[in-house]
Short mmCIF file of C-alpha atoms (C1' of nucleotides) in Angstrom, two decimals:
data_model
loop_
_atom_site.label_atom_id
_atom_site.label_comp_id
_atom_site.label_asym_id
_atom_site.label_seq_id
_atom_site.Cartn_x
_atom_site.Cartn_y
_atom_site.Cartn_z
CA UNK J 1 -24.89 -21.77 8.58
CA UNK J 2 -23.85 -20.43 5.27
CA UNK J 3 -27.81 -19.34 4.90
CA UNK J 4 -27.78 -17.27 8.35
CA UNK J 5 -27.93 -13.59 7.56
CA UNK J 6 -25.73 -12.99 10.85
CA UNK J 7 -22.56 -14.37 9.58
CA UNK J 8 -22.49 -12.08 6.79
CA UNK J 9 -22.25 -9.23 9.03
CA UNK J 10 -18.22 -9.60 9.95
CA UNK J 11 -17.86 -10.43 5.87
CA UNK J 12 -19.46 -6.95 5.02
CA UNK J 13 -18.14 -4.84 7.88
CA UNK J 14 -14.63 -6.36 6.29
CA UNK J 15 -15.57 -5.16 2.68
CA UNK J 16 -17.00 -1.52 4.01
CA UNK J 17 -13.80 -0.95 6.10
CA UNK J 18 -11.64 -2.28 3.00
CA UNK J 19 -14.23 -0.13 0.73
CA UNK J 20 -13.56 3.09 3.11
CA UNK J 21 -9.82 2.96 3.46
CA UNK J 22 -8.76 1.57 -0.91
CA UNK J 23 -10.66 5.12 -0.75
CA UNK J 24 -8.60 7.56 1.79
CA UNK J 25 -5.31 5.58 1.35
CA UNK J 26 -5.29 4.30 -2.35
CA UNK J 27 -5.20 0.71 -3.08
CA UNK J 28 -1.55 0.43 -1.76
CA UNK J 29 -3.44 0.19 2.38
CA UNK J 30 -2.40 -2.98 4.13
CA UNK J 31 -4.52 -5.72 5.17
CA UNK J 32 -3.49 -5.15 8.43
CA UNK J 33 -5.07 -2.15 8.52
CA UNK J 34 -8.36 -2.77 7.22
CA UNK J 35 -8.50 -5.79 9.49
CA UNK J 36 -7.84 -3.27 12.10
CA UNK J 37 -10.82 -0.68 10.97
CA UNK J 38 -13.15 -4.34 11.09
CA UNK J 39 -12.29 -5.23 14.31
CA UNK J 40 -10.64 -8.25 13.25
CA UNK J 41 -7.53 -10.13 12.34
CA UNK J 42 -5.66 -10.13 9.18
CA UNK J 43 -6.27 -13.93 8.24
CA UNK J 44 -9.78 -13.35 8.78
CA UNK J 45 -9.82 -10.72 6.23
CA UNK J 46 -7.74 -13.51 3.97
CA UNK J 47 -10.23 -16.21 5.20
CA UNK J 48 -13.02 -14.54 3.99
CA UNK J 49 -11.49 -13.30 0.58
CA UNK J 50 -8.78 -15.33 -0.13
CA UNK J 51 -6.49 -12.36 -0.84
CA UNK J 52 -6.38 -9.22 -1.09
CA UNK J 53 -6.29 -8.86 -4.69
CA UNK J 54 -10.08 -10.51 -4.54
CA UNK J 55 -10.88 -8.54 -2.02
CA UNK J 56 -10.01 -5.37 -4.36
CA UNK J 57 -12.09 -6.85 -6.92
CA UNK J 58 -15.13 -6.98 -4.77
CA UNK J 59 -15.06 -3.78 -3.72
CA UNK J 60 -15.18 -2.77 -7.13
CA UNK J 61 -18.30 -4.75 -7.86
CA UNK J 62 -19.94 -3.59 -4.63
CA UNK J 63 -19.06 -0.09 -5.59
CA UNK J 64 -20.10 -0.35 -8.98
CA UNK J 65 -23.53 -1.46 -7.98
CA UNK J 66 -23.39 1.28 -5.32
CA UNK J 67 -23.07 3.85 -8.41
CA UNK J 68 -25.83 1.63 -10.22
CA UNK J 69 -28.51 2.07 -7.38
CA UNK J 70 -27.69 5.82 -7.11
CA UNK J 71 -27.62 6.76 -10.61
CA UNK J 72 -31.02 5.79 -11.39
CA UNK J 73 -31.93 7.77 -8.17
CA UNK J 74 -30.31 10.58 -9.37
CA UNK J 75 -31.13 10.69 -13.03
CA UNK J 76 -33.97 13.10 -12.94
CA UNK J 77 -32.54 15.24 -10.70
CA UNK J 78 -30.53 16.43 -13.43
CA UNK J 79 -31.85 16.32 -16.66
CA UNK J 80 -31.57 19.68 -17.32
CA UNK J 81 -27.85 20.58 -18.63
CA UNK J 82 -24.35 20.21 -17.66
CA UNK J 83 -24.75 20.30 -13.67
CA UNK J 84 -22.31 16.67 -13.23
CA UNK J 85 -20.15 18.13 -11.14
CA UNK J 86 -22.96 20.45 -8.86
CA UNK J 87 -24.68 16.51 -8.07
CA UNK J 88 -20.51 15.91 -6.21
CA UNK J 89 -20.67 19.13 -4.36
CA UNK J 90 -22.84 18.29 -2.35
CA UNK J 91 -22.43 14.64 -2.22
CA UNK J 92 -21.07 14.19 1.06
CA UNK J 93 -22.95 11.09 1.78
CA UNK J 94 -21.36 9.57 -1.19
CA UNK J 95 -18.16 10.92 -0.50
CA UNK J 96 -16.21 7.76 -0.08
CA UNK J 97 -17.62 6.28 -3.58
CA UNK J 98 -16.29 9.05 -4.86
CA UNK J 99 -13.29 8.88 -3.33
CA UNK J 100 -12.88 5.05 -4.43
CA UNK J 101 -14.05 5.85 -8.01
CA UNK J 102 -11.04 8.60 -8.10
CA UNK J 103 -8.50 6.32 -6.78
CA UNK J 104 -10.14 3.53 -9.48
CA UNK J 105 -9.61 6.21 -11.84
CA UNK J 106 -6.03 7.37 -11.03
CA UNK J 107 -4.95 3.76 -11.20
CA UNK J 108 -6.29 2.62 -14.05
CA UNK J 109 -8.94 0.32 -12.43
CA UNK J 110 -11.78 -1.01 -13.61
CA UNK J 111 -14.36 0.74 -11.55
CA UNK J 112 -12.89 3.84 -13.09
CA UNK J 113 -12.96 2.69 -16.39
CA UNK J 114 -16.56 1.73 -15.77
CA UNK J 115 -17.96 4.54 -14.37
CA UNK J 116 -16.23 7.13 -16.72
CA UNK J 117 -17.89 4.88 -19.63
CA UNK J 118 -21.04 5.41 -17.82
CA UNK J 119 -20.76 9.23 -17.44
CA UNK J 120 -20.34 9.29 -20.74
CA UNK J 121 -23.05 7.49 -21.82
CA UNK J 122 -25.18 9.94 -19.53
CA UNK J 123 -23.41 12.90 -21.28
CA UNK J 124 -24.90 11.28 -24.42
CA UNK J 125 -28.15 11.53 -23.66
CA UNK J 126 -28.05 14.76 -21.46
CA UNK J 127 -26.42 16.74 -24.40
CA UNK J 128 -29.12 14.71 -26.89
CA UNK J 129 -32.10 16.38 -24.57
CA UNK J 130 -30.68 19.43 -24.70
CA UNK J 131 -30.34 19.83 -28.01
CA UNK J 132 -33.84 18.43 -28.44
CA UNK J 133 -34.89 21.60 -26.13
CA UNK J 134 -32.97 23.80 -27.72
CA UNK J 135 -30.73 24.68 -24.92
CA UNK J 136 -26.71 23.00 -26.16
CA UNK J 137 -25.81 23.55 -29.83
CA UNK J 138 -25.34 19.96 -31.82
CA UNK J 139 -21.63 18.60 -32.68
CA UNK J 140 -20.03 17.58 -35.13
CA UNK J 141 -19.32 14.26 -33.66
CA UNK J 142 -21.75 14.02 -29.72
CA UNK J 143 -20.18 11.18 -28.82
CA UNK J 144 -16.50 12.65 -28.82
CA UNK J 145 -18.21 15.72 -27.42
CA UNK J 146 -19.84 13.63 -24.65
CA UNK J 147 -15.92 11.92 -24.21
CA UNK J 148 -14.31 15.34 -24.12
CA UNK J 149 -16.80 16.85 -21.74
CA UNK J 150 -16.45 13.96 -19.31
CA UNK J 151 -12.97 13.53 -19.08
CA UNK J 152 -12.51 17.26 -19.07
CA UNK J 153 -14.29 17.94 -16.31
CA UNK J 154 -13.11 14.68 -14.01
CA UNK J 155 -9.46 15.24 -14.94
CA UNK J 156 -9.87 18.66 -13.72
CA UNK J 157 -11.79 17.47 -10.50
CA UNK J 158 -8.92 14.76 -10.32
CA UNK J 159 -5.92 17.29 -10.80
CA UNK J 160 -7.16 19.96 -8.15
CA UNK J 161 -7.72 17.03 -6.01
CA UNK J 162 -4.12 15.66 -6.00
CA UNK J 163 -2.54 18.89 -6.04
CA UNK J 164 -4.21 20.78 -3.15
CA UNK J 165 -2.39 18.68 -0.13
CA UNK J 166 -3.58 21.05 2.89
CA UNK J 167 -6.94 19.59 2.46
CA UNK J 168 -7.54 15.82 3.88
CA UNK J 169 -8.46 13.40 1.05
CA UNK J 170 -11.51 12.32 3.10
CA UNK J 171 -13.54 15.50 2.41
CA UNK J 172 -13.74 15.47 -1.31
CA UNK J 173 -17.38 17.63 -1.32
CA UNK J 174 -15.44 20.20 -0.32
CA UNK J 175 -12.31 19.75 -3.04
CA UNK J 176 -15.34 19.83 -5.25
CA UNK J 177 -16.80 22.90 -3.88
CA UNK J 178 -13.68 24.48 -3.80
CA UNK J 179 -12.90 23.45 -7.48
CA UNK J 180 -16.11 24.94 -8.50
CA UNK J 181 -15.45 28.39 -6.34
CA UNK J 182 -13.00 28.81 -9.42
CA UNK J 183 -13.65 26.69 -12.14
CA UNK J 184 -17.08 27.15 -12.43
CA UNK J 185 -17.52 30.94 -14.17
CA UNK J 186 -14.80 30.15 -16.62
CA UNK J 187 -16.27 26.82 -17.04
CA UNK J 188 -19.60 28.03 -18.28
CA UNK J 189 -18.38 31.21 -19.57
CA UNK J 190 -16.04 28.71 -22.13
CA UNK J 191 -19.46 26.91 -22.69
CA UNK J 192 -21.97 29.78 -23.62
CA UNK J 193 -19.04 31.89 -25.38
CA UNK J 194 -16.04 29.35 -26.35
CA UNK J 195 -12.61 31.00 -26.28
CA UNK J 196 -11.88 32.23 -29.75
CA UNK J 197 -13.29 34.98 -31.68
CA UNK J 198 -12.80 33.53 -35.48
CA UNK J 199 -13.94 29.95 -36.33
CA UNK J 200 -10.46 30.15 -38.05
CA UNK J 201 -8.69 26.80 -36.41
CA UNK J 202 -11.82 24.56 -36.30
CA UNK J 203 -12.65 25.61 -40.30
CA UNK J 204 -8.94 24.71 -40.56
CA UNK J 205 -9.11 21.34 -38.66
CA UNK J 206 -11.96 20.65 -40.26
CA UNK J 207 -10.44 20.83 -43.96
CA UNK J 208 -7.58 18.69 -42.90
CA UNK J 209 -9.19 15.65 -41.57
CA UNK J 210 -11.36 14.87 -44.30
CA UNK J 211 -14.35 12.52 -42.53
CA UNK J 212 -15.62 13.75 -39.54
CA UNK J 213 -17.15 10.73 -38.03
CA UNK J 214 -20.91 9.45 -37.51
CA UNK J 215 -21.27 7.83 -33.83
CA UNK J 216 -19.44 4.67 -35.18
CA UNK J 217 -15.83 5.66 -35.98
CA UNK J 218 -15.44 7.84 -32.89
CA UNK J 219 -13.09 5.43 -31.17
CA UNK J 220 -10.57 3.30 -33.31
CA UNK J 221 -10.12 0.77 -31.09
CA UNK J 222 -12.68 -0.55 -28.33
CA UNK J 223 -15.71 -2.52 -27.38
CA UNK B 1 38.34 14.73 -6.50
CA UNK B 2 34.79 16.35 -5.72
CA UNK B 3 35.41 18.78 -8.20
CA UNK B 4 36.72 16.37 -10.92
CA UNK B 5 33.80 15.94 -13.42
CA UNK B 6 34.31 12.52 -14.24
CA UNK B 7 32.81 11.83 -11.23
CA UNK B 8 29.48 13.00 -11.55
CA UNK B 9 29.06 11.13 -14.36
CA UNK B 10 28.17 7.72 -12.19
CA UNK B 11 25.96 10.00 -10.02
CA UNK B 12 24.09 11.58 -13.02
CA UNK B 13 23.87 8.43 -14.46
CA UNK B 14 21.68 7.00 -11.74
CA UNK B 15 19.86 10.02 -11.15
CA UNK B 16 19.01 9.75 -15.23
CA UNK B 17 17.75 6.03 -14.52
CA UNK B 18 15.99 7.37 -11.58
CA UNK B 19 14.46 9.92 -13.39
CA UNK B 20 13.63 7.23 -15.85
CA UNK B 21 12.13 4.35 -14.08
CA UNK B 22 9.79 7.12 -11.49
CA UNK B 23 8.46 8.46 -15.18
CA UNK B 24 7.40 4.92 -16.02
CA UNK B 25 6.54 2.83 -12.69
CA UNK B 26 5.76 6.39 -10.41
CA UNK B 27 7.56 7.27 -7.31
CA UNK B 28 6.98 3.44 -5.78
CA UNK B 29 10.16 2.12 -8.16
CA UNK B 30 12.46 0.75 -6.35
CA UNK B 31 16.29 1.45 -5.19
CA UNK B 32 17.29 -1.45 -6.58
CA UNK B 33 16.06 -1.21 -10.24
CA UNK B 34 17.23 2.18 -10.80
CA UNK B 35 20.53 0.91 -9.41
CA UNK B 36 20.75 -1.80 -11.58
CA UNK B 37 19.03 0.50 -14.60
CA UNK B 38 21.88 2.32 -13.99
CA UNK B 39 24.75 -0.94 -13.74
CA UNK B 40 25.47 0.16 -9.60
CA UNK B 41 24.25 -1.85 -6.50
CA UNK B 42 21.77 -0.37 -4.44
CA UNK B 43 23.99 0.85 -2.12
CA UNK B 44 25.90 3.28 -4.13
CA UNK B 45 22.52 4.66 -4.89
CA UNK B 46 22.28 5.37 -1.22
CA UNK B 47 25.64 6.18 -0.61
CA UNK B 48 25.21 9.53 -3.62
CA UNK B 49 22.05 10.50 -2.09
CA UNK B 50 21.94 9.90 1.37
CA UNK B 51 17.93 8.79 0.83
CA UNK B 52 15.04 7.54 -2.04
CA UNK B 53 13.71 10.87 -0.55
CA UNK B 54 16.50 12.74 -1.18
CA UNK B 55 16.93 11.26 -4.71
CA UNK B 56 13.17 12.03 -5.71
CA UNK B 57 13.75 15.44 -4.60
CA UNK B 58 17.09 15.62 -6.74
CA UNK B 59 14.94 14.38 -9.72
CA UNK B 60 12.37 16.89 -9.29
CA UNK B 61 15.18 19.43 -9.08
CA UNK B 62 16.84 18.14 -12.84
CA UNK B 63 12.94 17.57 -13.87
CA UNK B 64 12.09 21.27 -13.26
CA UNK B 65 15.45 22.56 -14.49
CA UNK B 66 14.81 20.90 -17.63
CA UNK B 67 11.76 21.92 -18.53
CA UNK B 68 12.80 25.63 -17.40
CA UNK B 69 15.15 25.01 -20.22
CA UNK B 70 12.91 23.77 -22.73
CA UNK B 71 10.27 25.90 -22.21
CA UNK B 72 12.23 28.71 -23.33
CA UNK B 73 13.01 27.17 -26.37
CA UNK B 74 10.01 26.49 -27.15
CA UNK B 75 8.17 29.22 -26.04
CA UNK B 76 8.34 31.17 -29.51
CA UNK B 77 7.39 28.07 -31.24
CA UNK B 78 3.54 28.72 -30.50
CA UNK B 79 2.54 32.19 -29.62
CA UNK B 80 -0.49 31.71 -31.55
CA UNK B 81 -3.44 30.10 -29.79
CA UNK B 82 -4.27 26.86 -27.53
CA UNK B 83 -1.61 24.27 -29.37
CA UNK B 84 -0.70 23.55 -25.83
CA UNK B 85 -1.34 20.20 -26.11
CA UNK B 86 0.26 19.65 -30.11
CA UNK B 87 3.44 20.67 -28.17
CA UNK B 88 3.50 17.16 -26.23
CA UNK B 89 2.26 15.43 -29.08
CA UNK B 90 5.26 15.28 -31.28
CA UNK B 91 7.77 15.72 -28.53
CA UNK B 92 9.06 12.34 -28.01
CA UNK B 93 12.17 13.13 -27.39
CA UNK B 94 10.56 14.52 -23.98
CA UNK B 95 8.40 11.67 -23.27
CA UNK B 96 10.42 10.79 -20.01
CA UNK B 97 10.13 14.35 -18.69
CA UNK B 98 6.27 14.72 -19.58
CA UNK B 99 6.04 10.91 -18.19
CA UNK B 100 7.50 12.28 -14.89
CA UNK B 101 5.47 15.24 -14.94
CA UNK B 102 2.21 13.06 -14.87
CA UNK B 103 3.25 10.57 -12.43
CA UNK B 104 4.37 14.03 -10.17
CA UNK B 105 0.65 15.36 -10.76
CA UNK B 106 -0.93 12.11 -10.30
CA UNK B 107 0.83 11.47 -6.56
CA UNK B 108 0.37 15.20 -5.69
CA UNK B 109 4.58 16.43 -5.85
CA UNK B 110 5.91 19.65 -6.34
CA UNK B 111 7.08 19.10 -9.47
CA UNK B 112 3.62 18.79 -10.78
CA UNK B 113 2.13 21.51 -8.99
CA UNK B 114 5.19 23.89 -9.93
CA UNK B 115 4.38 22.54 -14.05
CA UNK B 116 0.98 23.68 -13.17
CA UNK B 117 1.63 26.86 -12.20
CA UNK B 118 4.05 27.58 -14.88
CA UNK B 119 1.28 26.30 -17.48
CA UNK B 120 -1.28 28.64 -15.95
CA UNK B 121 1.58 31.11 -15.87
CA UNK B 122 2.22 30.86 -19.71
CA UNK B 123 -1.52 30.05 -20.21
CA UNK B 124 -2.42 33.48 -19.36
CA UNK B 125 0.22 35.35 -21.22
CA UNK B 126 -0.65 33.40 -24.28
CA UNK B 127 -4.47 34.09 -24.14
CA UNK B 128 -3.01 37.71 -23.45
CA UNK B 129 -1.51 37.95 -26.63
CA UNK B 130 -4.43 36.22 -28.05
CA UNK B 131 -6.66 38.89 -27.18
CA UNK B 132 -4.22 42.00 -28.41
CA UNK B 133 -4.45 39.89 -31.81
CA UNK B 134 -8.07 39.77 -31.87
CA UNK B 135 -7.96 35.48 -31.84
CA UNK B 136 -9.42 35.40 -28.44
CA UNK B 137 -12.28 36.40 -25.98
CA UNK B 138 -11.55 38.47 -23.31
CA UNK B 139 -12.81 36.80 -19.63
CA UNK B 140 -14.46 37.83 -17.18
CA UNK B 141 -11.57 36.58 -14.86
CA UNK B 142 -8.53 35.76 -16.58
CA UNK B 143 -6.44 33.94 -14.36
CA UNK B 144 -9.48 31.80 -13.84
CA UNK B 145 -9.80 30.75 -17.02
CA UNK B 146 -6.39 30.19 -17.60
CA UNK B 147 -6.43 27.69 -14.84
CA UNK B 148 -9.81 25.94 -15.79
CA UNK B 149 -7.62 25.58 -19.38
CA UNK B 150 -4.94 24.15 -18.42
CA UNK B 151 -6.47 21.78 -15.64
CA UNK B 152 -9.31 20.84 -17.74
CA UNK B 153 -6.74 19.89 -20.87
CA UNK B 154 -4.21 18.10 -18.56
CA UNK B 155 -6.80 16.84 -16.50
CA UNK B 156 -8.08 14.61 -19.46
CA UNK B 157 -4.66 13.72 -21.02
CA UNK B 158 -4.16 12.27 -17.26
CA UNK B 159 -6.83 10.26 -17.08
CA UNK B 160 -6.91 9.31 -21.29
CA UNK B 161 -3.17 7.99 -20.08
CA UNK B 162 -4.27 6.03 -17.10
CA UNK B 163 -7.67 4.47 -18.60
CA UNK B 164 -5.74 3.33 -21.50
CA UNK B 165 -4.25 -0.05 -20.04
CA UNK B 166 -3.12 -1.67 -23.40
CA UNK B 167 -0.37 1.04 -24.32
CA UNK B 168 2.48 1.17 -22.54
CA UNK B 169 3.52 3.92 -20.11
CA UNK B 170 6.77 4.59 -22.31
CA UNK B 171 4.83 6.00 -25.32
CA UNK B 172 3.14 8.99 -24.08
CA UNK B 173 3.51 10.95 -27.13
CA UNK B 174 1.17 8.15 -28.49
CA UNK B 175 -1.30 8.42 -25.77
CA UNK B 176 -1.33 12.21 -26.67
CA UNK B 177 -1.66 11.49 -30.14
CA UNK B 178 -4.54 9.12 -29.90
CA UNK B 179 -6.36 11.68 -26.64
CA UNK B 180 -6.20 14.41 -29.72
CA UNK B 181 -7.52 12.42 -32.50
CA UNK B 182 -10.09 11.85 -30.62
CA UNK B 183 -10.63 14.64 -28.67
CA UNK B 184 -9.08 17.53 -30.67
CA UNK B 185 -12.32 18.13 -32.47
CA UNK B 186 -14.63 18.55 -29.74
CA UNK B 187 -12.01 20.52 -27.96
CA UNK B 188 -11.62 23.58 -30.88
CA UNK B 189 -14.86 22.69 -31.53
CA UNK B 190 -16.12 23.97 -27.83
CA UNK B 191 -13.28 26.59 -27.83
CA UNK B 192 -15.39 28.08 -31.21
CA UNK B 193 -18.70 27.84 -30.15
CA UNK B 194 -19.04 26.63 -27.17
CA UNK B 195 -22.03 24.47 -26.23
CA UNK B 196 -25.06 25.94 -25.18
CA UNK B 197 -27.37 28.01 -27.10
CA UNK B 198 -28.46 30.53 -24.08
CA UNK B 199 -26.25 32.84 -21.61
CA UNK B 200 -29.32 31.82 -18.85
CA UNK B 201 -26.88 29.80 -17.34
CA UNK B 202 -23.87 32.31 -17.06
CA UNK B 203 -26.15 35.51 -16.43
CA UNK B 204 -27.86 32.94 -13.61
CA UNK B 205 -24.19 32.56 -12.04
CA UNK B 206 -23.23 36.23 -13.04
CA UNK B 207 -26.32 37.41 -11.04
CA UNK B 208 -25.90 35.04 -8.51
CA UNK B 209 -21.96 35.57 -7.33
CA UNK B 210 -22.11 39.32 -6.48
CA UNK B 211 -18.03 40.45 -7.42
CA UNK B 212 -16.10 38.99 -10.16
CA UNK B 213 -12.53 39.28 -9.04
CA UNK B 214 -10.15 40.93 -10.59
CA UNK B 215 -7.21 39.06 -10.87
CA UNK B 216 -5.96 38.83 -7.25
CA UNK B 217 -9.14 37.15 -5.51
CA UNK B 218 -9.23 33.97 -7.97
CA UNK B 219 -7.50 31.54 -5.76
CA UNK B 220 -8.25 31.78 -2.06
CA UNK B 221 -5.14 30.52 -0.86
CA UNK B 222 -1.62 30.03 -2.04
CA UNK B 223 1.54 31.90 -2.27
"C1'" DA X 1 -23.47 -37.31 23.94
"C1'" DC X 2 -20.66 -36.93 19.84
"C1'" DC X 3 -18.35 -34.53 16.07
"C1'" DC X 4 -17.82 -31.89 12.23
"C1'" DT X 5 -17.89 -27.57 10.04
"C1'" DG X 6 -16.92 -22.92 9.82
"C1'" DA X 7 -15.70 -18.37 12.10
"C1'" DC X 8 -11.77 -16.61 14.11
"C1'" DT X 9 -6.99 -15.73 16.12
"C1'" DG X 10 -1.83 -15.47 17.29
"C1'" DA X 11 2.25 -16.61 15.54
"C1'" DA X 12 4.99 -17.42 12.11
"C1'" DC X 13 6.74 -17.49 7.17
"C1'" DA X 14 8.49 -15.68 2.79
"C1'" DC X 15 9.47 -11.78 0.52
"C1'" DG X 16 10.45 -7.04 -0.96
"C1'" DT X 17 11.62 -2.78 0.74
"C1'" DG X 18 15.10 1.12 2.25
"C1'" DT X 19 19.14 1.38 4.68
"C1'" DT X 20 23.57 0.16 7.24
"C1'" DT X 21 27.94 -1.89 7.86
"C1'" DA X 22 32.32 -3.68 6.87
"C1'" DG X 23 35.47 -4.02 3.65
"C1'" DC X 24 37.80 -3.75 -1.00
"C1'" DA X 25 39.99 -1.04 -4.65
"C1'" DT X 26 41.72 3.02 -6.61
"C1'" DT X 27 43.71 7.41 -6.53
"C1'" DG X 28 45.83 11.63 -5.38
"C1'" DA X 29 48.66 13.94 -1.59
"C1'" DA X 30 52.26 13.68 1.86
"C1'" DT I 1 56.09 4.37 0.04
"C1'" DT I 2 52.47 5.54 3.18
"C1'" DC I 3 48.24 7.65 4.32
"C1'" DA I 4 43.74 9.21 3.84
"C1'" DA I 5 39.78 9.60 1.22
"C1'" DT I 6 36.59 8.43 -2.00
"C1'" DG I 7 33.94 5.24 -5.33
"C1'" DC I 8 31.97 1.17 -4.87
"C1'" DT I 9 30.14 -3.53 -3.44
"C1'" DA I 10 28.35 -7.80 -0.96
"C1'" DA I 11 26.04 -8.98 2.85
"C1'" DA I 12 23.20 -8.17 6.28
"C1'" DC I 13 19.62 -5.65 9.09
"C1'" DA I 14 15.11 -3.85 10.37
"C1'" DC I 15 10.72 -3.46 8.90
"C1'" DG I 16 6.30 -3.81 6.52
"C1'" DT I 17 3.91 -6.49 3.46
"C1'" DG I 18 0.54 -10.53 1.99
"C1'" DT I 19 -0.21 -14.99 3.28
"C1'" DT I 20 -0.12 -19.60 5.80
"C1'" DC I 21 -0.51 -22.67 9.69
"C1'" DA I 22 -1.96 -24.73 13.75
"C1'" DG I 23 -5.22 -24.41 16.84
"C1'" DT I 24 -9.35 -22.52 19.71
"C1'" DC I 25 -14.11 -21.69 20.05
"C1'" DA I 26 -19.05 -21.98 19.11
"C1'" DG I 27 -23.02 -24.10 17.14
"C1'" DG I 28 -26.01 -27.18 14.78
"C1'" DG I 29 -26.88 -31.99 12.87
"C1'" DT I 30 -26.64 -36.81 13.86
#
DNA sequence: ACCCTGACTGAACACGTGTTTAGCATTGAA
DNA sequence: TTCAATGCTAAACACGTGTTCAGTCAGGGT
């Protein structure tokens, strides 16, 4: 019985709805209602999971191998330069991972944690090929680069997503779009021309902190 | 006996705690732990403000007043370039305010959006002044960029504050600290030279998007 | 046939929440 | 003094939450 691909069915139609609405709602929806998106009762939800806390922590895993299937689908769609965000607009099919990874992120969760760690790594080796081609200048320090980029560009996506309240949380393609109606010229008008006209304050920032770090020291404190 | 001060001073007392405990737990803290931050029962909490509602509002009125207040005293202290960030860093003395700001942004409140707008506000008037002085690039859309600044640089203090689990909500001017060692770099670094080698990309968009506005058009929809 | 196991449910429980109510204490005005 | 009003509290209420419990139903092994 525990072998028969049919029981599984009620399971995973439990962790989708759970999946669909920790994304729309934030982590903070009931049981009740999930249960209610399944088709099913509350205890069955517990039944299955044995609370709800578990049944948070499995949606992360099943998102996180969501992410893990579609990055390596994605990977060479990109390759070329900084188009992370462009691969969101028009995302809509993965619209509630997105959404889920956003909540992750705005409440510290792991999934968040994860995949930022994994868009950086990406920004690592996107910025490496560029440079390789000729196209992005090197840095003093990539992997802070790769950081800064990352969580530059998400905490922006993040921000206009939390602060523009007309629009539904459910279609985050078109926060995205929207975000990039704006954002987008000054974004890579900052990254072909930078801001400043003398090299004045880095020169200056440079002479202060004496080491500027080689891939290893980037982070004082992690993994 | 309403317009004897000593009794606002039980009133301002709890909307202080209040003030206190939504900068550190969000807008989810409780009634009764900011009455009992505060040495009142839960009732008298109620009884001041007529709702939780009511009182978050009340915060977000003293939030916004004081930083109003502060921003005018502060505003001379910079007038140079982007040190936007260097202001938060050593301003622990306003780590509640900024703590409430965040949680504001992160849950979508006025009071974030209305710091927002004020940032972009000062954002542009700053990189104003920058460009009279001959520090700073003139942009194709001004108001754009000033926005992509300010969301990109508080977008990734947001999310270096929420990813970072072991520090404790309380120190923020830590969490700043530690965002700009790491992060400071690559951020003057970018605002110097950016970070590709090629305008392709920004003639491609230039050529693409027939009008760059001018100043009015940048946001499609807002006051 | 039996029965046991597991999916599944309705009802309840325990708890935390915001809020209400009744009442006490103090204080200034009459 | 007497009265009214306000600051304030303890207790309770109504409600939503996650979870448990007792029990029903179906299905496959013996």
């Amino acid at each position: 019985m525990r072998s028969a691909p049919a029981d599984e069915t009620t399971r995973d139609r439990i962790l989708s709805a759970a999946v669909l609405r920790f994304a729309r709602e934030g982590f903070g929806a009931s049981v009740r209602s999930i249960a209610g998106d399944a088709g099913v009762s509350p205890a069955l939800v517990i039944h299955h999971f044995g609370t709800k806390d578990e049944l948070h922590a499995e949606c992360d895993e099943r998102v996180l191998a969501e992410i893990r299937a579609t990055k390596s689908a994605t990977i060479d769609e990109i390759t070329s330069g900084q188009g992370i965000l462009h691969r969101f607009a028009n995302a809509d099919e993965y619209a509630p991972m997105l959404g889920y990874v956003l909540r992750s992120l705005q409440s510290g969760g792991p999934v968040g944690r994860a995949f930022i760690e994994q868009m950086i790594e990406d920004a690592v080796g996107y910025t490496k090929h560029g440079i390789e081609a000729g196209l992005i200048k090197p840095s003093r320090d990539e992997r802070a680069r790769a950081r800064y980029l990352v969580l530059s560009a998400l905490g922006a996506l993040t921000l206009e997503l939390s602060l523009d309240p007309s629009r539904d949380p459910r279609d985050i393609g078109g926060t995205v779009r929207s975000f990039l109606a704006t954002g987008y010229l000054p974004m890579i008008e900052l990254y072909t021309q930078g801001v400043f006209t003398t090299r004045r304050m880095l020169d200056d920032y440079l002479l202060y902190v004496p080491d500027p770090p080689d891939d290893a020291a980037a982070e004082p404190a992690s993994d």
